[in-house]
mmCIF file of C-alpha atoms in Angstrom:
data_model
loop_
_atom_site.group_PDB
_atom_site.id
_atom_site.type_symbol
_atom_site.label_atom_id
_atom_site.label_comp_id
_atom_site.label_asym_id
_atom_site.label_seq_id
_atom_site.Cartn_x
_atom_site.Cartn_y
_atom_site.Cartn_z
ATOM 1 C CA UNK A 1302 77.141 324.230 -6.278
ATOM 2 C CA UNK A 1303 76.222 327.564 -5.351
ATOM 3 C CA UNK A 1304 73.332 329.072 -6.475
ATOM 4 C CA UNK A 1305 75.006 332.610 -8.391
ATOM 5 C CA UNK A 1306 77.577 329.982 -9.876
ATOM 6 C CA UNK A 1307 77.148 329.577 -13.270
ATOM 7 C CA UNK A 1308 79.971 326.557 -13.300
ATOM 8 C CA UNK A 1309 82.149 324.955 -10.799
ATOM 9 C CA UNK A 1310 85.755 323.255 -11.288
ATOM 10 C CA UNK A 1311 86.832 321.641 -14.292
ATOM 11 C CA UNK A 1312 85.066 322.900 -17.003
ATOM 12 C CA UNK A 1313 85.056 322.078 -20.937
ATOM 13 C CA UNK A 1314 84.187 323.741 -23.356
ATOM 14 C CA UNK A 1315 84.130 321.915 -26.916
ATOM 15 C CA UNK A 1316 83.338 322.531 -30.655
ATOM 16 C CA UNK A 1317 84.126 323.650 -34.362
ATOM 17 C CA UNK A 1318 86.203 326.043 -35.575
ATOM 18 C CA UNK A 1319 84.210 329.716 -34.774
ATOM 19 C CA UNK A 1320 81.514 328.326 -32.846
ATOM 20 C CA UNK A 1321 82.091 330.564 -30.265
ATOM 21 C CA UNK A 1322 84.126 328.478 -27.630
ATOM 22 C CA UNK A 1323 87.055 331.274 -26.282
ATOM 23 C CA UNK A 1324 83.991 334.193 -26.297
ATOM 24 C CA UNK A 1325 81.909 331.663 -24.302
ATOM 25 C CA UNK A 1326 85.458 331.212 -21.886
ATOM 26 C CA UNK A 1327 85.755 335.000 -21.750
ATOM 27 C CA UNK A 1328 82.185 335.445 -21.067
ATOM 28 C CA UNK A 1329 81.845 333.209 -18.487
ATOM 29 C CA UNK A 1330 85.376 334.393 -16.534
ATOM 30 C CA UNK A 1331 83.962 337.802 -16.882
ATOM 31 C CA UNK A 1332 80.824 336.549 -14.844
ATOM 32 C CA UNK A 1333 82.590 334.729 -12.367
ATOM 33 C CA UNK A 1334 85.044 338.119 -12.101
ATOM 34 C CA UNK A 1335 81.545 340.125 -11.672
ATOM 35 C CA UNK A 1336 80.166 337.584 -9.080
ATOM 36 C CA UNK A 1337 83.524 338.393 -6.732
ATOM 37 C CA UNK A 1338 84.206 334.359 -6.928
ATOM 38 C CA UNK A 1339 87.616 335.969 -8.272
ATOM 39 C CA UNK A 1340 89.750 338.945 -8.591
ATOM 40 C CA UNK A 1341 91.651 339.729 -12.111
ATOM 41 C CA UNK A 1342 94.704 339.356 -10.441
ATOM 42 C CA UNK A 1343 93.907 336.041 -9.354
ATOM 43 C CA UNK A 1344 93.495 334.705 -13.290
ATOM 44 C CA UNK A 1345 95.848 332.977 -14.899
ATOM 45 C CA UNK A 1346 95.267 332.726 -19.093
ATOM 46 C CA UNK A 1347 96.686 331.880 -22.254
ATOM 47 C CA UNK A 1348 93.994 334.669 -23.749
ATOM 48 C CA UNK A 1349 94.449 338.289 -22.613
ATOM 49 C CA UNK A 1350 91.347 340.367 -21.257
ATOM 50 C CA UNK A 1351 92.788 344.036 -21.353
ATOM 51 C CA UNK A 1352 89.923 346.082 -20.128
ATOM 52 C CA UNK A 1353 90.203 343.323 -16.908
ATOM 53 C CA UNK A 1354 93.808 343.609 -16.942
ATOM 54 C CA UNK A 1355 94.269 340.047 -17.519
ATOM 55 C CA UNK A 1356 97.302 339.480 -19.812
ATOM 56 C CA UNK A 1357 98.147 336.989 -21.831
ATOM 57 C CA UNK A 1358 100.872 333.658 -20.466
ATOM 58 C CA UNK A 1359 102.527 331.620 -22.746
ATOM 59 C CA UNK A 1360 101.273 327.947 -22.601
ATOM 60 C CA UNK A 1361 104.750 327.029 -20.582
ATOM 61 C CA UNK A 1362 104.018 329.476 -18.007
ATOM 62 C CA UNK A 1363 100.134 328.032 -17.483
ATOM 63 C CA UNK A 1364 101.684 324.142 -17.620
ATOM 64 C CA UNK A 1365 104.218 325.986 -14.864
ATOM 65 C CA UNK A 1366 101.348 327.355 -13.032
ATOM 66 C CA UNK A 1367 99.944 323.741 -12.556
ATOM 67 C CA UNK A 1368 102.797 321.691 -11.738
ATOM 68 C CA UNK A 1369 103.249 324.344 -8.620
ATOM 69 C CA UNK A 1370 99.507 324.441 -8.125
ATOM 70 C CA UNK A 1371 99.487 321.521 -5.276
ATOM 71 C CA UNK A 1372 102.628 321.998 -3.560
ATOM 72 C CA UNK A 1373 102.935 325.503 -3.573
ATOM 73 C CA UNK A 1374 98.788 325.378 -2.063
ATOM 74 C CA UNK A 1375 97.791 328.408 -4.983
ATOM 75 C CA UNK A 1376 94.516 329.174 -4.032
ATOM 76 C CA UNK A 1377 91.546 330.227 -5.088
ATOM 77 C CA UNK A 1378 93.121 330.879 -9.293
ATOM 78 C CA UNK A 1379 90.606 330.868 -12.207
ATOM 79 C CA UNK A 1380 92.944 329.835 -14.895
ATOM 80 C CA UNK A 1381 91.970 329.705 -18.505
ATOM 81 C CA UNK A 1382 92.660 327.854 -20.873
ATOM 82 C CA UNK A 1383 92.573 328.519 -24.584
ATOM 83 C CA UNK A 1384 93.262 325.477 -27.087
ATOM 84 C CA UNK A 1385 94.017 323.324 -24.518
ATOM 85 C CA UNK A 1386 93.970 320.263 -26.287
ATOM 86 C CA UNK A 1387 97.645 321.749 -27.683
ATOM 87 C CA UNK A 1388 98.792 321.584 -24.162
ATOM 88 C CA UNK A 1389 97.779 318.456 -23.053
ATOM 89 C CA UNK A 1390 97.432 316.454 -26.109
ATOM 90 C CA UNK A 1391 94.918 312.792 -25.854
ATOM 91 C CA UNK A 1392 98.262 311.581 -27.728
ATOM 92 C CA UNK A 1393 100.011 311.491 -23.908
ATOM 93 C CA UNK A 1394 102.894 312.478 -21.933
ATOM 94 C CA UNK A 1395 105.908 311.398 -20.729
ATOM 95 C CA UNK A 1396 107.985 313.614 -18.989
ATOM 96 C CA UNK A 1397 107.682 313.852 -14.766
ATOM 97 C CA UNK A 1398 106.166 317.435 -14.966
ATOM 98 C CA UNK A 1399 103.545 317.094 -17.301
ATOM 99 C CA UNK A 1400 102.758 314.158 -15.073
ATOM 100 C CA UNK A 1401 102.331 316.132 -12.350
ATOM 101 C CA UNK A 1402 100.664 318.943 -14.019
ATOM 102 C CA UNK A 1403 98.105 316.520 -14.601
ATOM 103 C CA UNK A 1404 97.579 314.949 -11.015
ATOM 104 C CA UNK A 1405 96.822 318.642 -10.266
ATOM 105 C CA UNK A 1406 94.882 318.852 -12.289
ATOM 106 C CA UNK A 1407 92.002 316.917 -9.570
ATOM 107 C CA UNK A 1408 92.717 319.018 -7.196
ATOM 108 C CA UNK A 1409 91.300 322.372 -8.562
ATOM 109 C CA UNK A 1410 88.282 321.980 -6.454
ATOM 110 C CA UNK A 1411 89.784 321.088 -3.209
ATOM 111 C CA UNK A 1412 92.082 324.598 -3.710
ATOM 112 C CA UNK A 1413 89.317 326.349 -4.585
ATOM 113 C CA UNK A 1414 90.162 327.132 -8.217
ATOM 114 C CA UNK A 1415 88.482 326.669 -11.664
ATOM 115 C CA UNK A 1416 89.859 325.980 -14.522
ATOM 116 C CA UNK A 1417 87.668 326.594 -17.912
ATOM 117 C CA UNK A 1418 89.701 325.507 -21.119
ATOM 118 C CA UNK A 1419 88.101 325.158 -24.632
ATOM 119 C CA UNK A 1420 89.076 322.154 -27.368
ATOM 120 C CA UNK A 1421 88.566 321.317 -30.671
ATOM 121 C CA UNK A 1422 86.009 318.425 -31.664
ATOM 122 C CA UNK A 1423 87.584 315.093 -31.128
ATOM 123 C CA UNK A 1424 89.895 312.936 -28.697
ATOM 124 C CA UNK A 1425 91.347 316.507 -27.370
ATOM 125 C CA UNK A 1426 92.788 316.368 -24.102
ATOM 126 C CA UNK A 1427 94.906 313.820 -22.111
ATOM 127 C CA UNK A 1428 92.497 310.721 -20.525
ATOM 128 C CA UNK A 1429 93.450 312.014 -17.093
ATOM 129 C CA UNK A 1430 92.545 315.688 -17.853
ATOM 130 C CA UNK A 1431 89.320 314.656 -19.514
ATOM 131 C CA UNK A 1432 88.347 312.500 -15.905
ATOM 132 C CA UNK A 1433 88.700 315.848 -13.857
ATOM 133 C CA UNK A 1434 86.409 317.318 -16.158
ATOM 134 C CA UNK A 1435 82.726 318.319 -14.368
ATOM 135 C CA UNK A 1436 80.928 320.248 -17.415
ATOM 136 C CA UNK A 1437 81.250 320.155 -20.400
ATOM 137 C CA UNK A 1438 79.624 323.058 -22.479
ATOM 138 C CA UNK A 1439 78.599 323.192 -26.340
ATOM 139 C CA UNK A 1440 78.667 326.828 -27.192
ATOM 140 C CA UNK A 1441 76.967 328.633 -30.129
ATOM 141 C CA UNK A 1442 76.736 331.777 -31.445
ATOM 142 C CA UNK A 1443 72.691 332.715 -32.498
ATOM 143 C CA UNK A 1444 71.994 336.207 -33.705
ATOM 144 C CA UNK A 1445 73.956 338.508 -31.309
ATOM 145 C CA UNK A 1446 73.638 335.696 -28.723
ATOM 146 C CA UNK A 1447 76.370 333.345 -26.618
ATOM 147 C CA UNK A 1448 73.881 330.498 -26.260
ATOM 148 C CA UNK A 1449 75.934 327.556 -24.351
ATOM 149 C CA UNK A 1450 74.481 324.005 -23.841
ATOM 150 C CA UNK A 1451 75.637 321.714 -21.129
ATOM 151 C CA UNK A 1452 76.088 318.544 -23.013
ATOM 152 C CA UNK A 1453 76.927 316.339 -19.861
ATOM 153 C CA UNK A 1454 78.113 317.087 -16.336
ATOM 154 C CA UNK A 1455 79.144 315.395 -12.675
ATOM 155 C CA UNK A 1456 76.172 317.309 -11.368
ATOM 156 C CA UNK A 1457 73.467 315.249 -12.653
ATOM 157 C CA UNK A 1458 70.145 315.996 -13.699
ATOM 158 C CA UNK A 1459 68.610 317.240 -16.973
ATOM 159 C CA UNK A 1460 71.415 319.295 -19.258
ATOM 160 C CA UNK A 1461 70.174 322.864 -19.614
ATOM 161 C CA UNK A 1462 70.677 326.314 -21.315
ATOM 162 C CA UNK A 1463 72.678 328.706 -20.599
ATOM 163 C CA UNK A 1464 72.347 332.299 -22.445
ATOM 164 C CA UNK A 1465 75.524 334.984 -21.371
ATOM 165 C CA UNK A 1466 76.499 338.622 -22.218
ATOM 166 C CA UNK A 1467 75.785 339.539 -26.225
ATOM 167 C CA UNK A 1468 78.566 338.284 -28.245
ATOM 168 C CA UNK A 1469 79.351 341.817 -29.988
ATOM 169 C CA UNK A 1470 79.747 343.062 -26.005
ATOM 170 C CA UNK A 1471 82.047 340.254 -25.460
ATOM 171 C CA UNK A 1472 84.001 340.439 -28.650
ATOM 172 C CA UNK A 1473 85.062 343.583 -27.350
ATOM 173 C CA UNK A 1474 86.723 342.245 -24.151
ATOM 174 C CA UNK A 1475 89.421 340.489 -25.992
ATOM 175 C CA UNK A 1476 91.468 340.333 -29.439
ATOM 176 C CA UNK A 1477 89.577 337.229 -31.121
ATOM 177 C CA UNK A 1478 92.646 337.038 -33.733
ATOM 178 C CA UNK A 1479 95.290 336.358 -30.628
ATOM 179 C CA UNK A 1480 97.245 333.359 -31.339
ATOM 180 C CA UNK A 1481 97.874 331.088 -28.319
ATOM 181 C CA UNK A 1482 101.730 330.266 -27.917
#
């Protein structure tokens, strides 16, 4: 992993109900956006970041985005996430394309892309998309604070702490009331 990277490939990030798990996704694509790992028109999202010019995609056009992903060779994407456990339900798939989508899925790395999506407590996402998974992330919101723990991860070693941009700054950076659709 490099050593300005924050987090690498497929990344979860899990919890309650207003813990602070989209502001801990926005925060985090912001850094990686600051770093130059990525470009804003290189980010694909179900969660709009206006002052980035990041606009919001409709979950078909994300699940779209991945089937092509492979074949098409997209490059170098941070896509994002939001709810995902909506998308790609633990409940399973049938159909050819949502297949695919996630066989893609393990291939972020080798592309060169990242993809960051937040779930709910529980089962979540689909057994395959869970697999792919490198981090996963515990956020929390303390005082003004996004404080995010890494509760497990492909890296190894001891989890740690990781303490991001002040949540009323990163409040600001998108519409926290956005429904994902």
């Amino acid at each position: 992993m490099e050593t300005d990277r924050l987090i690498e490939g497929v990344v979860k990030i899990r919890g309650y109900m207003r813990c602070g798990k989209t502001a801990s996704m926005v925060a985090l694509a912001v850094n990686e956006i600051s770093l130059g790992h990525y470009t804003p028109d290189k980010v694909i999202s179900n969660v709009s970041i206006p002052s980035y010019g990041i606009v919001q995609k409709r979950n078909t056009e994300i699940i779209d985005f991945l089937a092509r992903m492979k074949e098409d060779q997209l490059r170098g994407w941070l896509i994002l996430i939001d709810e995902a456990d909506q998308l790609f339900s633990h409940r399973g798939y049938s159909s050819k394309q949502q297949s695919q989508v996630l066989v893609n899925v393990w291939q972020a790395m080798k592309l060169d892309n990242m993809i960051i999506y937040t779930m709910h407590e529980g089962l979540g996402v689909d057994l395959i998309f869970r697999d792919a998974t490198l981090m996963s992330l515990l956020p929390e919101i303390v005082g003004n604070k996004i404080v995010i723990y890494t509760i497990d991860g492909r890296y190894g070693g001891e989890p740690y702490l990781l303490e991001i941009a002040p949540a009323s700054e990163v409040f600001k950076l998108y519409n926290t009331k956005e429904a994902v659709y």
